Amino acid sequence: MAGRATRNVTLRDVAERVGVTPAAVSMALSGSPRISASTAERVKAAAAELGYVPSSAAKALRSQRSGAIALIVPNSTQHVFGHSYFMHVLTGVSSAANERDAQVLVSTSASEASGLTAYERVMRSRTADGALVTSAAIGDRNIERLAASGLPVVLLGNYPDLPDASSVGWDDLSASRMVTEHLIVDHGKRRLLHVTGPLDHQTSVDRREGFLQAVRAHGQEIDAAVVEGDFSEDSGAAALDGTSFGDAGYDGIVFANDDMAFGGLQALRRKGLRSPEDVAIVGFDDFGLSRTTDPGITTVHVPAEELARIAAERLFALIEHPQGSPTRDDLEVSLVRRESCGCPRQDVVLLRD
Amino acid sequence: MAGRATRNVTLRDVAERVGVTPAAVSMALSGSPRISASTAERVKAAAAELGYVPSSAAKALRSQRSGAIALIVPNSTQHVFGHSYFMHVLTGVSSAANERDAQVLVSTSASEASGLTAYERVMRSRTADGALVTSAAIGDRNIERLAASGLPVVLLGNYPDLPDASSVGWDDLSASRMVTEHLIVDHGKRRLLHVTGPLDHQTSVDRREGFLQAVRAHGQEIDAAVVEGDFSEDSGAAALDGTSFGDAGYDGIVFANDDMAFGGLQALRRKGLRSPEDVAIVGFDDFGLSRTTDPGITTVHVPAEELARIAAERLFALIEHPQGSPTRDDLEVSLVRRESCGCPRQDVVLLRD
DNA sequence: CTGAAAGCGCTTACAG
DNA sequence: CTGAAAGCGCTTACAG
């Protein structure tokens, strides 16, 4: 742990050691054919010996490219979409960035209302070559400002209002219809409740619409209601307050995410109702929680890591070819059957024998 | 979404618009008293009008400071410490960085064995003014190389082998002793099992030692055994295979983290044993999971977000004063009583009435 | 083919 | 007090 601060070793130092010009060193290190093999050899040896590390600032200034991408997390999102979602996204982005030796910058908004937004941080620093935006709110004007600033941008999620922006997502509507029909068709549920996410996010709107489409498709037989939540566990529980359950109430609940489903599960328990026996429930996301509860929560598995990885790859392509036309990728989701819907337990459980 | 790429607006452009030198614009924008209020006013107006955004690369090159800090996540750690831990850390780092308008760079190792390590990425890019290292393995030589490279470094966790490094942590040993004694003293458990984390991490070593100290303090009355795990849910379950339980076996298990406790809980259930009735269990971390299981897992709450925030603050101080002496911060942890140890449930549950 | 200058966009130390 | 040059460390376009 010696580490006293020494002056940075630069190209010049390496050049002097070898007896060539800095330009030659630069070319040698980047493998230019202009430099003879033997000189390149000596340059590399000298660079290693001196512990030369190129200055990213100088390189960025000269080449007008920082080699970094930013992951923008609008303030609300951090709360709205939760830790697990974000970690999957970060993992996907990092793995794509690592493959290209790019840096990943995470830009969040200040927690207090004061301070810059995550967007402003990225735009004002010009320190990233492009930006990824995770699940912004519907009509968030910052996205347009970001794109208008000339920075390549790829959005994670669905943004029908921004058809000119590149984005990667999955079909929340179909998925929500699918999981709702699972309750109706496979489990014969007839009195359904849907608890939405925050309706200023497209995801919530789409999941609600999927629920409603499933209900309409079986219209004559189904009673349905919708209550607004905000993706938080508490809102899942609160949605059930004042709602009548049991014989006279709902026999199935479609929560727009797993956190709310878990809140709902606890609320049901407090009301003395069992799931799935009294009320079947399903969630959405499958980021981990739904597997740990008892009963396990039937849900829609969503490929968040892949989403992010692909978005990052699209962003790199956009940085390379800024004039390319916008892209759209749609990923597959899948139904994960656990016990909360009434399906049999997958892993065998032997009660004490 | 117009956003066709235009040449960057520079200080020169602003200077020409106003009719002063670039140097004057620079000073005006940084609020130098050398510039008159009226000129500063005109400069700011012109800058806003032109959409001037300073070049972070030029600023970094000139001032020899990037305004970014790196959060280094060694490859293994990502798996070892899990998503929740890391998200808490990232949240803490971001909030400290936002307060100082610093950028946060997340550096992970490539998932494949090929490619650079997270350390190398940071050292080789010189794109951060300092680095935070989350929970590296014991004897990880990269930490010393990082510090020797002259980069200010603050470590998250305990590193007795690196007494000269600044670090922030909490006392795993005492905490583990405390939670073990909870089982012994408050719940009268006498045949205890400890499932460790990966023993190449100081955290695991300390938690094991805390367990053993508690056992020794009640030596004559306690039977104790230790099994090695790796913090994964599966290893928590595997630790119980081949172990005898029930009347002839253990009546209490101290898991070194919550994920393993959850794995253990499921394994017990498969064996037909109930918790806490047949076997009391406790975990460690309280990052979320332990609250969602049934029964809830009694655990040690660990302030990971605060850890990271303080570490980032120490790092900024170190960047400012590289010659300052190393610092050490110790944070408080607390016991969270849930049901898995035998404590009564906190939230009231009315079973169907 | 090769050598050495120009310049990326800033900020600050210097000259006047 | 103020103006304008020097220079941070690179890379590439240019001159020879």
XYZ file of C-alpha atoms (C1' of nucleotides) in Angstrom:
738
model
C 0.000 0.000 0.000
C 2.765 2.460 -0.875
C 0.682 4.525 -3.260
C 2.094 7.969 -2.922
C 0.759 10.075 -5.728
C 3.221 10.234 -8.592
C 2.898 12.218 -11.780
C 1.043 10.311 -14.409
C 3.102 8.430 -16.919
C 2.268 9.769 -20.374
C 2.960 8.850 -23.949
C 5.901 11.250 -23.877
C 7.576 9.362 -21.077
C 7.298 6.134 -22.953
C 8.487 7.828 -26.132
C 11.592 9.246 -24.454
C 12.445 5.915 -22.935
C 12.289 4.205 -26.309
C 13.673 7.100 -28.319
C 10.720 7.651 -30.645
C 7.977 10.262 -30.886
C 4.788 10.191 -28.804
C 2.858 9.722 -32.025
C 4.830 6.590 -32.748
C 4.078 5.274 -29.294
C 0.403 5.946 -29.786
C 0.433 4.035 -33.041
C 2.507 1.211 -31.652
C 0.140 0.708 -28.759
C -2.901 0.714 -31.001
C -1.247 -1.836 -33.277
C -0.823 0.370 -36.305
C 0.958 -1.367 -39.216
C 3.031 1.777 -39.657
C 5.210 0.759 -36.749
C 7.689 -2.084 -37.196
C 7.232 -5.178 -35.099
C 10.494 -4.685 -33.273
C 9.736 -1.055 -32.360
C 6.232 -1.999 -31.273
C 7.790 -4.623 -29.067
C 10.117 -2.150 -27.401
C 7.317 0.376 -26.949
C 5.088 -2.134 -25.276
C 7.867 -3.261 -22.989
C 8.643 0.313 -21.993
C 4.961 1.087 -21.446
C 4.581 -1.925 -19.189
C 7.783 -1.118 -17.342
C 6.727 2.466 -16.675
C 3.170 1.475 -15.820
C 1.736 3.618 -18.570
C -2.029 4.057 -18.423
C -3.625 6.109 -21.186
C -5.559 9.159 -20.085
C -9.202 8.598 -20.810
C -9.813 12.323 -20.639
C -7.257 13.107 -23.325
C -8.468 10.247 -25.443
C -12.073 11.378 -25.081
C -11.233 14.971 -25.872
C -9.246 14.045 -28.930
C -11.578 11.402 -30.300
C -14.808 13.068 -29.228
C -15.952 9.859 -27.660
C -15.927 8.939 -24.011
C -16.375 5.204 -24.275
C -19.099 5.318 -21.649
C -22.843 4.898 -21.722
C -25.243 6.203 -19.126
C -28.071 4.345 -17.512
C -30.652 6.925 -16.544
C -32.924 6.122 -13.658
C -35.564 8.808 -13.262
C -36.212 9.516 -9.621
C -39.643 8.025 -9.379
C -38.601 4.890 -11.184
C -36.224 3.824 -8.502
C -39.142 3.573 -6.161
C -41.691 2.550 -8.711
C -39.867 -0.350 -10.287
C -37.901 -1.563 -7.331
C -34.529 -2.986 -6.553
C -34.793 -6.300 -8.301
C -35.834 -4.873 -11.612
C -33.049 -2.392 -11.539
C -30.408 -4.949 -10.640
C -31.416 -7.136 -13.542
C -31.169 -4.121 -15.793
C -27.771 -3.138 -14.467
C -26.470 -6.657 -14.887
C -27.596 -6.758 -18.496
C -26.157 -3.361 -19.300
C -22.838 -4.173 -17.651
C -22.401 -7.389 -19.491
C -22.979 -5.749 -22.869
C -20.694 -2.868 -21.929
C -17.941 -5.151 -20.685
C -17.860 -6.919 -24.001
C -17.036 -3.635 -25.653
C -14.835 -2.326 -22.904
C -17.216 0.518 -22.348
C -17.841 2.164 -19.021
C -21.237 2.229 -17.371
C -22.401 5.352 -15.675
C -25.447 5.184 -13.463
C -27.341 8.431 -13.233
C -30.065 8.791 -10.652
C -32.040 11.828 -9.620
C -31.408 13.386 -6.263
C -33.770 11.992 -3.696
C -34.878 15.428 -2.551
C -36.783 17.573 -4.988
C -33.750 19.834 -5.098
C -30.841 18.996 -7.322
C -30.554 17.898 -10.904
C -32.593 15.177 -12.476
C -30.922 12.081 -13.789
C -31.495 13.383 -17.310
C -29.865 16.695 -16.620
C -26.845 15.053 -15.085
C -26.256 13.142 -18.260
C -26.983 15.985 -20.644
C -24.965 18.507 -18.689
C -21.889 16.403 -18.395
C -21.524 15.131 -21.952
C -19.641 12.342 -20.356
C -21.516 9.513 -22.010
C -21.736 8.667 -25.698
C -25.330 7.565 -25.335
C -28.020 6.901 -22.801
C -30.392 4.172 -21.769
C -33.585 5.233 -20.040
C -35.349 2.782 -17.794
C -39.115 2.897 -17.653
C -39.889 6.573 -17.632
C -43.370 7.908 -17.022
C -45.836 8.437 -19.851
C -45.287 11.844 -21.409
C -42.000 12.462 -19.629
C -40.749 15.397 -21.679
C -37.186 14.781 -20.581
C -36.862 11.916 -23.010
C -37.528 14.185 -25.940
C -35.132 16.774 -24.609
C -32.512 14.091 -24.244
C -32.977 12.893 -27.793
C -33.094 16.464 -29.066
C -29.745 17.113 -27.425
C -28.282 14.849 -30.076
C -27.368 12.057 -27.704
C -28.218 8.561 -28.941
C -30.936 7.119 -26.718
C -32.549 3.723 -26.310
C -35.607 3.308 -24.131
C -36.415 0.309 -21.960
C -40.122 -0.404 -22.156
C -42.979 0.709 -24.346
C -43.477 4.306 -25.421
C -46.264 4.553 -28.002
C -46.034 8.331 -27.861
C -42.412 8.229 -28.986
C -42.530 6.147 -32.160
C -39.265 7.622 -33.430
C -37.252 6.437 -30.462
C -35.449 3.118 -30.364
C -36.793 0.871 -27.663
C -36.756 -2.652 -26.305
C -39.679 -4.156 -24.451
C -42.162 -6.933 -24.190
C -45.893 -7.147 -24.684
C -47.385 -6.349 -21.298
C -50.878 -6.362 -22.701
C -50.802 -9.899 -24.074
C -49.000 -11.160 -21.025
C -51.571 -9.705 -18.700
C -54.376 -11.138 -20.809
C -52.656 -14.516 -20.690
C -52.304 -14.628 -16.931
C -55.865 -13.411 -16.458
C -57.164 -16.105 -18.767
C -55.208 -18.614 -16.737
C -57.457 -17.739 -13.805
C -60.611 -17.719 -15.903
C -60.036 -20.735 -18.124
C -57.771 -23.030 -16.137
C -59.110 -22.282 -12.682
C -62.694 -21.311 -13.442
C -62.569 -17.980 -11.608
C -65.516 -15.712 -12.257
C -65.308 -12.664 -10.001
C -62.061 -10.936 -10.752
C -60.263 -7.926 -9.331
C -57.319 -6.189 -10.965
C -54.924 -4.046 -8.957
C -53.042 -1.747 -11.313
C -49.609 -0.191 -11.102
C -49.156 3.583 -11.252
C -51.187 4.630 -14.263
C -48.723 7.247 -15.403
C -46.574 4.352 -16.583
C -47.352 2.582 -19.820
C -46.659 -0.784 -18.268
C -49.557 -0.308 -15.878
C -51.896 0.878 -18.589
C -51.044 -2.105 -20.778
C -51.407 -4.638 -18.007
C -54.782 -3.209 -17.125
C -55.896 -3.370 -20.740
C -54.776 -6.993 -20.972
C -56.848 -7.816 -17.934
C -59.875 -6.078 -19.416
C -59.504 -7.821 -22.752
C -59.481 -11.204 -21.052
C -62.566 -10.271 -19.094
C -64.386 -9.022 -22.188
C -63.506 -12.183 -24.087
C -65.486 -14.083 -21.454
C -67.879 -11.223 -20.925
C -71.169 -12.823 -20.084
C -69.750 -14.936 -17.303
C -67.273 -12.593 -15.563
C -67.663 -9.901 -12.909
C -64.639 -7.645 -12.908
C -63.384 -4.575 -11.105
C -60.214 -2.505 -11.212
C -58.508 -0.760 -8.319
C -55.501 1.520 -8.676
C -52.244 0.674 -6.918
C -48.693 1.952 -7.317
C -46.579 -1.238 -7.474
C -45.724 -1.025 -3.770
C -46.420 -3.852 -1.385
C -48.525 -1.546 0.762
C -50.700 -0.508 -2.134
C -51.386 -4.163 -2.863
C -52.673 -4.587 0.652
C -54.555 -1.293 0.666
C -56.371 -2.255 -2.533
C -58.125 -4.982 -0.616
C -59.338 -2.795 2.213
C -63.017 -2.082 2.045
C -63.420 -4.680 -0.663
C -65.759 -7.542 0.098
C -64.321 -11.011 -0.217
C -65.179 -14.597 0.341
C -68.544 -15.933 -0.742
C -69.883 -12.573 -1.779
C -66.583 -11.157 -3.127
C -63.848 -11.912 -5.580
C -62.442 -15.336 -6.221
C -59.421 -14.165 -8.207
C -57.080 -11.173 -8.132
C -54.668 -10.121 -10.858
C -51.976 -7.885 -9.385
C -49.923 -5.835 -11.832
C -46.724 -6.877 -10.079
C -45.426 -9.330 -7.501
C -44.762 -6.815 -4.754
C -48.444 -5.864 -4.676
C -49.417 -9.506 -4.869
C -47.359 -10.146 -1.775
C -48.981 -7.203 0.006
C -52.345 -8.580 -1.039
C -51.455 -12.020 0.201
C -50.712 -10.656 3.637
C -53.897 -8.587 3.636
C -55.946 -11.648 2.744
C -54.328 -13.550 5.566
C -55.210 -10.786 7.985
C -58.806 -11.019 6.777
C -58.738 -14.739 7.517
C -58.776 -15.769 3.873
C -56.497 -18.359 2.345
C -54.906 -18.317 -1.052
C -55.493 -20.078 -3.355
C -58.391 -21.854 -1.578
C -60.523 -18.756 -0.953
C -58.995 -16.335 -3.391
C -56.612 -17.163 -6.222
C -54.004 -14.519 -6.934
C -51.424 -13.889 -9.640
C -48.646 -11.353 -9.955
C -46.213 -10.118 -12.573
C -42.395 -9.878 -12.914
C -40.873 -12.942 -11.257
C -37.828 -11.059 -9.998
C -37.441 -13.336 -6.985
C -40.032 -12.437 -4.384
C -42.834 -14.492 -5.885
C -40.788 -17.636 -5.477
C -40.106 -17.069 -1.791
C -43.599 -16.493 -0.462
C -45.939 -19.126 0.875
C -47.853 -19.916 -1.259
C -45.534 -19.158 -4.135
C -47.088 -16.547 -6.391
C -48.040 -17.497 -9.931
C -46.692 -14.780 -12.154
C -45.412 -13.658 -15.538
C -41.684 -14.022 -15.939
C -40.166 -11.004 -17.567
C -36.627 -11.035 -19.075
C -35.323 -7.807 -17.581
C -31.652 -8.653 -17.881
C -31.976 -9.593 -21.511
C -34.010 -6.449 -22.086
C -31.162 -4.356 -20.807
C -28.471 -6.245 -22.618
C -30.219 -5.875 -25.939
C -30.968 -2.240 -25.292
C -27.284 -1.624 -24.612
C -26.325 -3.378 -27.813
C -28.795 -1.283 -29.772
C -27.351 1.792 -28.142
C -23.812 0.891 -29.162
C -25.002 0.402 -32.717
C -26.711 3.784 -32.601
C -23.551 5.442 -31.309
C -21.654 3.872 -34.176
C -24.268 4.852 -36.773
C -26.223 7.837 -35.470
C -28.180 8.070 -38.690
C -29.526 4.529 -38.488
C -33.265 4.204 -38.275
C -34.856 3.554 -34.891
C -35.182 -0.054 -33.798
C -37.776 -1.897 -31.800
C -37.261 -5.259 -30.113
C -39.979 -7.334 -28.527
C -39.042 -10.028 -26.042
C -40.907 -13.114 -24.959
C -42.410 -13.480 -21.506
C -43.727 -16.650 -19.918
C -46.256 -17.799 -17.365
C -44.772 -19.249 -14.187
C -47.257 -21.477 -12.395
C -46.881 -21.600 -8.652
C -49.484 -22.277 -5.993
C -51.275 -18.964 -5.464
C -53.497 -19.536 -8.508
C -54.512 -23.042 -7.493
C -51.974 -24.985 -9.538
C -50.296 -27.862 -7.728
C -46.992 -27.204 -6.023
C -44.041 -27.950 -8.286
C -41.517 -29.004 -5.683
C -42.719 -31.875 -3.567
C -43.508 -31.035 0.009
C -43.771 -33.803 2.534
C -45.479 -32.651 5.658
C -44.121 -34.322 8.806
C -44.679 -38.042 8.471
C -37.172 13.987 -31.714
C -35.331 16.127 -34.252
C -31.883 15.656 -32.784
C -29.638 15.602 -35.796
C -26.072 15.724 -34.640
C -24.730 19.267 -34.556
C -21.226 20.350 -33.704
C -20.817 20.879 -30.019
C -21.201 24.371 -28.722
C -17.948 25.401 -27.062
C -16.690 28.226 -24.923
C -15.448 29.885 -28.089
C -18.913 30.030 -29.568
C -20.259 31.662 -26.477
C -17.290 34.026 -26.376
C -17.808 35.149 -29.971
C -21.483 35.715 -29.391
C -20.788 37.958 -26.435
C -17.615 39.519 -27.786
C -15.217 38.421 -25.069
C -12.487 35.774 -24.811
C -13.139 32.118 -24.054
C -11.198 32.578 -20.833
C -13.613 35.278 -19.778
C -16.548 33.025 -20.522
C -14.994 30.268 -18.453
C -14.548 32.611 -15.537
C -17.991 34.125 -15.915
C -19.631 30.708 -15.846
C -17.681 29.635 -12.802
C -18.654 32.818 -11.022
C -15.234 34.385 -10.848
C -15.229 37.868 -9.263
C -12.936 38.985 -12.051
C -15.885 39.274 -14.370
C -18.342 42.096 -13.952
C -21.897 41.273 -13.074
C -23.240 42.666 -16.324
C -20.801 40.697 -18.470
C -21.476 37.541 -16.470
C -25.156 38.117 -17.105
C -24.662 38.398 -20.852
C -22.405 35.364 -20.902
C -24.902 33.239 -19.075
C -27.688 34.367 -21.355
C -25.647 33.540 -24.448
C -24.623 30.182 -23.036
C -28.230 29.287 -22.338
C -29.334 30.534 -25.733
C -26.721 28.469 -27.542
C -27.287 25.435 -25.361
C -23.712 25.405 -24.202
C -22.687 22.264 -22.314
C -19.137 22.123 -20.994
C -17.030 19.269 -22.246
C -16.304 16.972 -19.364
C -13.368 15.508 -21.238
C -11.673 18.865 -21.703
C -12.412 19.828 -18.136
C -11.039 16.543 -16.872
C -7.923 16.791 -18.988
C -7.226 20.324 -17.918
C -8.034 19.930 -14.227
C -6.705 16.380 -13.892
C -9.908 15.366 -12.237
C -12.798 13.486 -13.779
C -15.486 14.179 -11.221
C -16.403 10.502 -11.147
C -15.946 7.743 -8.645
C -15.968 4.058 -9.441
C -17.811 1.350 -7.592
C -15.843 -1.823 -8.105
C -17.727 -5.084 -7.923
C -15.340 -8.022 -8.121
C -16.790 -10.807 -10.189
C -17.416 -13.257 -7.413
C -19.014 -10.647 -5.229
C -21.917 -10.116 -7.543
C -22.906 -13.674 -6.944
C -21.659 -13.918 -3.418
C -23.388 -10.917 -1.940
C -26.457 -10.811 -4.064
C -28.719 -8.291 -5.675
C -30.231 -6.698 -2.630
C -26.937 -5.940 -0.975
C -25.605 -4.391 -4.104
C -28.679 -2.238 -4.707
C -28.462 -0.836 -1.210
C -24.822 -0.047 -1.828
C -25.531 1.596 -5.151
C -28.292 3.695 -3.649
C -25.997 4.920 -0.895
C -23.159 5.711 -3.271
C -25.448 7.527 -5.689
C -26.956 9.700 -3.056
C -23.559 10.817 -1.768
C -22.320 11.369 -5.309
C -25.386 13.341 -6.329
C -24.828 15.743 -3.478
C -21.436 16.577 -4.935
C -22.480 16.381 -8.545
C -20.122 13.508 -9.107
C -20.673 10.709 -11.557
C -20.928 7.099 -10.495
C -19.247 4.467 -12.576
C -20.082 0.849 -11.919
C -17.286 -1.528 -12.812
C -17.979 -5.229 -12.856
C -15.821 -8.080 -14.011
C -16.697 -9.916 -17.170
C -18.823 -12.921 -16.392
C -16.596 -15.233 -18.375
C -13.087 -15.828 -17.108
C -11.847 -13.941 -20.138
C -11.778 -10.196 -20.154
C -10.603 -7.632 -17.668
C -11.396 -7.665 -14.006
C -13.384 -4.854 -12.473
C -10.183 -3.579 -10.904
C -8.311 -3.494 -14.167
C -11.119 -1.640 -15.872
C -10.854 1.127 -13.334
C -7.079 1.238 -13.204
C -6.667 1.075 -16.928
C -9.092 3.808 -17.740
C -8.067 6.445 -15.216
C -11.566 7.669 -15.621
C -12.414 7.844 -11.947
C -10.861 10.000 -9.242
C -11.224 7.254 -6.683
C -12.715 3.856 -6.133
C -14.972 2.047 -3.733
C -14.527 -1.694 -3.429
C -17.420 -3.800 -2.200
C -16.657 -6.842 -0.131
C -13.628 -8.349 -1.811
C -12.252 -11.730 -0.857
C -9.649 -12.132 1.872
C -6.198 -11.640 0.449
C -7.423 -10.231 -2.850
C -4.174 -8.763 -4.129
C -6.008 -6.472 -6.503
C -6.885 -4.140 -3.676
C -3.242 -3.494 -2.944
C -2.482 -3.016 -6.605
C -5.335 -0.551 -6.825
C -4.066 1.437 -3.861
C -0.505 1.219 -5.136
C -1.643 2.726 -8.420
C -2.142 5.942 -6.501
C -5.913 5.952 -6.748
C -7.731 6.842 -3.527
C -9.631 3.785 -2.341
C -12.209 3.100 0.361
C -13.201 -0.454 1.186
C -16.653 -1.621 2.192
C -16.361 -4.233 4.898
C -13.609 -5.462 7.171
C -10.057 -6.093 5.991
C -7.794 -6.827 8.947
C -4.965 -7.628 6.555
C -5.104 -4.137 5.092
C -4.828 -1.881 8.139
C -3.579 1.045 6.053
C -6.675 1.172 3.889
C -9.693 3.304 4.680
C -12.775 1.236 5.275
C -16.340 1.325 6.524
C -18.032 -1.661 8.089
C -19.837 -3.087 11.034
C -18.964 -5.666 13.638
C -20.049 -8.979 12.159
C -18.519 -10.889 15.009
C -20.482 -9.182 17.783
C -23.648 -9.245 15.726
C -23.372 -12.947 15.098
C -22.677 -13.567 18.771
C -25.730 -11.490 19.640
C -28.110 -13.367 17.398
C -26.717 -16.711 18.520
C -27.191 -15.722 22.145
C -30.743 -14.793 21.313
C -31.346 -18.442 20.501
C -29.454 -19.702 23.539
C -30.611 -17.254 26.187
C -34.043 -16.088 25.056
C -35.229 -19.302 23.473
C -33.272 -21.910 25.461
C -31.810 -23.661 22.441
C -29.037 -26.110 23.262
C -28.062 -27.982 20.091
C -26.925 -25.415 17.574
C -25.783 -25.545 13.979
C -24.053 -22.712 12.146
C -24.062 -22.533 8.361
C -21.255 -20.238 7.234
C -20.844 -18.062 4.189
C -17.898 -18.538 1.818
C -14.894 -18.626 4.119
C -12.668 -16.676 1.786
C -14.657 -13.635 2.832
C -13.943 -11.932 6.129
C -17.643 -11.499 6.799
C -18.110 -15.248 6.891
C -15.102 -15.783 9.114
C -16.308 -13.145 11.561
C -19.844 -14.427 11.683
C -18.585 -17.904 12.362
C -16.350 -16.647 15.148
C -19.255 -14.770 16.708
C -21.285 -17.956 16.705
C -18.438 -19.873 18.325
C -17.908 -17.222 20.982
C -21.544 -17.393 21.972
C -21.349 -21.155 22.148
C -18.193 -21.064 24.240
C -19.698 -18.555 26.642
C -22.333 -21.171 27.429
C -19.945 -24.011 26.885
C -21.015 -26.686 29.270
C -24.609 -26.698 28.104
C -24.326 -26.327 24.320
C -23.710 -28.795 21.518
C -22.561 -26.978 18.424
C -21.485 -27.768 14.884
C -20.446 -25.712 11.882
C -21.174 -26.474 8.221
C -19.774 -24.461 5.327
C -22.113 -22.748 2.915
C -21.600 -20.042 0.295
C -24.431 -17.550 0.979
C -26.619 -19.079 -1.744
C -30.092 -20.325 -1.024
C -29.134 -23.760 -2.322
C -26.171 -24.039 -0.018
C -28.454 -23.280 2.917
C -30.610 -26.212 1.957
C -27.668 -28.463 1.162
C -26.156 -27.813 4.580
C -29.076 -29.645 6.131
C -28.809 -32.743 3.988
C -27.396 -35.663 5.883
C -27.754 -33.772 9.123
C -29.959 -35.344 11.746
C -32.779 -33.208 13.053
C -35.706 -33.362 15.337
C -35.508 -35.122 18.664
C -31.970 -36.356 18.140
C -30.698 -33.338 16.150
C -30.386 -29.574 16.321
C -32.957 -27.290 17.818
C -31.502 -24.070 16.445
C -29.654 -23.005 13.297
C -27.710 -19.788 12.790
C -27.377 -19.078 9.083
C -24.736 -16.561 8.041
C -27.242 -14.820 5.770
C -30.942 -14.729 4.971
C -30.745 -16.397 1.589
C -29.298 -19.521 3.158
C -31.841 -19.323 5.961
C -34.580 -19.344 3.378
C -33.019 -22.339 1.639
C -32.789 -24.030 5.013
C -36.394 -23.229 5.782
C -37.512 -24.972 2.647
C -35.265 -27.945 3.336
C -36.700 -28.294 6.818
C -40.171 -28.236 5.382
C -39.266 -30.981 2.960
C -38.004 -33.021 5.903
C -41.347 -32.526 7.572
C -40.009 -30.184 10.241
C -41.585 -26.912 11.251
C -39.870 -23.687 12.177
C -39.777 -22.425 14.853
C -41.609 -25.277 16.574
C -39.131 -28.035 15.706
C -36.093 -26.017 14.765
C -35.561 -22.312 15.427
C -33.606 -20.505 12.737
C -32.036 -17.080 12.363
C -30.428 -15.316 9.439
C -28.392 -12.227 8.751
C -28.766 -9.089 6.542
C -32.452 -8.129 6.472
C -32.350 -6.930 2.886
C -35.986 -7.845 2.254
C -36.311 -11.574 1.812
C -36.445 -12.407 5.515
C -39.565 -10.294 5.882
C -41.438 -12.029 3.090
C -41.067 -15.659 4.078
C -43.456 -17.637 6.224
C -42.418 -17.697 9.006
C -40.586 -14.388 8.811
C -36.913 -14.940 9.507
C -35.371 -13.405 12.608
C -32.200 -11.716 11.486
C -29.572 -9.027 11.972
C -30.375 -5.809 10.193
C -27.350 -4.407 8.467
C -27.193 -0.759 7.239
C -25.810 -1.389 3.769
C -27.036 1.846 2.244
C -25.563 3.930 5.035
C -22.351 1.935 4.728
C -22.040 2.901 1.109
C -22.987 6.506 1.637
C -20.386 6.981 4.325
C -17.776 5.151 2.290
C -18.429 7.485 -0.622
C -18.107 10.503 1.631
C -14.809 9.221 2.974
C -13.667 8.673 -0.572
C -14.476 12.235 -1.586
C -12.513 13.465 1.410
C -9.594 11.281 0.408
C -9.701 12.595 -3.143
C -9.612 16.110 -1.756
C -6.786 15.336 0.686
C -4.848 12.354 -0.618
C -2.333 12.637 2.223
C -4.958 12.304 4.942
C -4.585 9.328 7.230
C -6.802 6.287 6.631
C -10.195 6.270 8.288
C -12.292 3.522 9.786
C -16.027 3.754 10.467
C -18.032 1.213 12.381
C -21.791 1.160 11.999
C -24.480 -0.205 14.268
C -26.502 -3.276 13.429
C -29.658 -4.470 15.154
C -31.559 -7.651 15.897
C -34.864 -7.979 14.064
C -37.162 -10.425 15.821
C -39.555 -12.257 13.558
C -41.123 -15.663 14.023
C -38.501 -18.162 12.884
C -36.683 -17.996 16.226
C -39.821 -18.514 18.259
C -40.633 -14.896 19.047
C -44.303 -13.963 18.714
C -45.448 -12.527 15.405
C -45.278 -8.741 15.328
C -48.131 -8.001 12.971
C -51.398 -9.439 14.194
C -52.736 -12.317 12.153
C -56.337 -13.296 12.503
C -56.905 -16.741 11.124
C -60.299 -17.149 9.556
C -62.866 -16.455 12.217
C 6.894 5.359 -45.932
C 7.850 8.543 -41.724
C 8.269 12.770 -38.791
C 6.322 16.192 -36.303
C 2.429 19.656 -35.978
C -2.089 20.745 -35.129
C -5.891 20.697 -32.330
C -9.788 18.453 -29.352
C -12.019 22.350 -25.223
C -11.059 23.682 -21.343
C -8.616 26.608 -17.040
C -5.083 28.966 -14.837
C -0.660 30.942 -14.466
C 1.519 34.564 -16.507
C 2.528 38.978 -18.797
C 1.211 43.409 -19.316
C -7.203 44.745 -12.932
C -7.394 42.292 -17.650
C -5.898 39.931 -21.992
C -4.276 36.180 -24.207
C -0.989 32.132 -24.102
C 0.237 27.883 -22.523
C -0.674 23.297 -21.819
C -3.430 19.086 -19.893
C -2.378 14.044 -23.146
C -3.846 12.210 -26.682
C -4.551 10.930 -32.243
C -4.726 11.840 -36.926
C -4.279 14.641 -40.886
C -0.660 16.669 -43.153
C 3.935 17.753 -44.961
C 8.008 15.998 -46.442
